[in-house]
Tab-separated table of C-alpha atoms in Angstrom:
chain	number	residue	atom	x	y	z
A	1	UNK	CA	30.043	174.806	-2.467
A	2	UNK	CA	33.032	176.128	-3.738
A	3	UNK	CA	36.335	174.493	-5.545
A	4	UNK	CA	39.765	175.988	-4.707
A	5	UNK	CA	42.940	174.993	-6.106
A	6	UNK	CA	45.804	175.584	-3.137
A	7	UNK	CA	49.756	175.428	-4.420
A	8	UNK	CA	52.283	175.866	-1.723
A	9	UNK	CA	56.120	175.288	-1.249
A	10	UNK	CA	57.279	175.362	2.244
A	11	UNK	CA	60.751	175.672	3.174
A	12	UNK	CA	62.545	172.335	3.720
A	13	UNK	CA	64.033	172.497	7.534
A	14	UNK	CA	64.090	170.837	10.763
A	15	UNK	CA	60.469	171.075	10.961
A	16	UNK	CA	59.098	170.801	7.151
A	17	UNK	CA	57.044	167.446	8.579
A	18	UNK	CA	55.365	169.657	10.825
A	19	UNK	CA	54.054	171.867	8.819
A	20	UNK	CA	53.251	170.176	5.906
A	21	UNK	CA	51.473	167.589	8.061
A	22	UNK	CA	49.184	170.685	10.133
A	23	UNK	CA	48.381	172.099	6.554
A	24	UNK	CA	47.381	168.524	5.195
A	25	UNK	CA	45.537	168.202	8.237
A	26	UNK	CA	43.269	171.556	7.324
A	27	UNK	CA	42.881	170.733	3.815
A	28	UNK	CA	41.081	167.371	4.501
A	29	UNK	CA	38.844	169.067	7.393
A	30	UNK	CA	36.159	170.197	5.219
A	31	UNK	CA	35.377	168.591	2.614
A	32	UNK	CA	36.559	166.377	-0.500
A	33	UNK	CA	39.880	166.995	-1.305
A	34	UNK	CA	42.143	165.650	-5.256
A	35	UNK	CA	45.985	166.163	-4.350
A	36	UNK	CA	47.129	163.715	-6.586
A	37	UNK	CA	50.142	166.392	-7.433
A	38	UNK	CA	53.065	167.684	-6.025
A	39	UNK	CA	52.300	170.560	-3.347
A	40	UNK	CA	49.196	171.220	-5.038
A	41	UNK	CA	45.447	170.111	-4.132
A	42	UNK	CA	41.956	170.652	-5.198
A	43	UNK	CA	39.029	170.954	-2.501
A	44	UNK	CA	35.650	171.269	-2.593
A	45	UNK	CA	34.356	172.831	0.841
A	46	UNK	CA	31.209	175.586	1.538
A	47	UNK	CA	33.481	177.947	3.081
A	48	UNK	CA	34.423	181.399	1.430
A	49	UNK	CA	37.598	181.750	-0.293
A	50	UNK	CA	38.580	184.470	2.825
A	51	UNK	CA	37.454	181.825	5.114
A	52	UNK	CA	39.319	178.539	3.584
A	53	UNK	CA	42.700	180.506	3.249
A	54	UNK	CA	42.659	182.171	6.619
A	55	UNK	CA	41.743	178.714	8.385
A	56	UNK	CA	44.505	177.068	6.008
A	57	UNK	CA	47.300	179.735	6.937
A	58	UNK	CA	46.209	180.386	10.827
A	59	UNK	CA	45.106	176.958	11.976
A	60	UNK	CA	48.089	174.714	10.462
A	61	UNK	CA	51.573	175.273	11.147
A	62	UNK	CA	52.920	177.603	8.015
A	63	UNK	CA	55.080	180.689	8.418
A	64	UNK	CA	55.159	183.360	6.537
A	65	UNK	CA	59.338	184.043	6.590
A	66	UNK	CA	59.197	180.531	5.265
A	67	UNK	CA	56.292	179.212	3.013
A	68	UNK	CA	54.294	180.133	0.299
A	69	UNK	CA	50.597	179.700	-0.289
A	70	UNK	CA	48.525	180.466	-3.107
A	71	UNK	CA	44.680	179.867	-3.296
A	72	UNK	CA	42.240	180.553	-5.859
A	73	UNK	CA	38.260	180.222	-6.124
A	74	UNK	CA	37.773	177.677	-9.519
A	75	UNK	CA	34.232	176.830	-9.025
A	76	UNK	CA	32.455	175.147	-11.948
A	77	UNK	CA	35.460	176.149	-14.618
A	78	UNK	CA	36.404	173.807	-17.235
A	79	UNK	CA	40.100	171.638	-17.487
A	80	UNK	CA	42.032	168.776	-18.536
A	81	UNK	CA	44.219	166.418	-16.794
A	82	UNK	CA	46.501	164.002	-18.897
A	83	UNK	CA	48.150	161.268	-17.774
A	84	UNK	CA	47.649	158.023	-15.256
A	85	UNK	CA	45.859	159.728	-12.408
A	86	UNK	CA	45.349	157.426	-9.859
A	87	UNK	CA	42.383	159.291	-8.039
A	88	UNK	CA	39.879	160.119	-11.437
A	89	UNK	CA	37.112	159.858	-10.144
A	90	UNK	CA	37.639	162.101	-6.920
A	91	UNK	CA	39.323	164.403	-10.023
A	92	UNK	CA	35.518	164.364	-11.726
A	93	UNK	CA	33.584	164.832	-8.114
A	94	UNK	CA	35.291	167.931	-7.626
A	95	UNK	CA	35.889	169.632	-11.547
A	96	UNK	CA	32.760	168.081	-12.992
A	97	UNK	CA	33.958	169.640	-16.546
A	98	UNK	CA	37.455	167.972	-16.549
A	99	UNK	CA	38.108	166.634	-19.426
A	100	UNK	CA	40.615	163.150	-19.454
A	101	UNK	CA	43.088	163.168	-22.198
């Protein structure tokens, strides 16, 4: 299983709900997902990092003259969150050596 943390920013237009909604859509597919934070979102899935990006950017709704997405492989590395999260425990499912400050 692997852990990768996805940012994006996507253009706000006519058809921002669309898009964001398709790419929500293929985050959740897979697996366990923390997104507790703007346009960002942690998920746990056991596809490759070539394979979760390329389903993320080809099977939702993103364009490229528009939106941005950045995804990187952080598998078993360690991290703290501070503040009132309201999803901690999905948090510790997925980063096991987050640390709670």
């Amino acid at each position: 299983m692997g852990v990768y943390a996805v940012s994006f920013e996507l253009k706000s237009d006519s058809d921002y709900s669309k898009r964001y909604d398709s790419l929500m859509e293929q985050l959740k597919l897979k697996g366990e997902m923390w997104d507790e934070t703007t346009s960002f979102a942690l998920v746990e899935t056991d596809e490759s990092l070539d394979d979760f990006e390329h389903r993320l950017y080809f099977k939702s709704e993103l364009l490229d003259s528009k939106d941005k997405l950045f995804v990187i492989d952080v598998t078993d590395r360690p991290c703290i969150a501070r503040g009132p999260f309201v999803m901690p425990y999905t948090l510790k499912s997925i980063m096991p050596k987050v640390v709670q400050k």
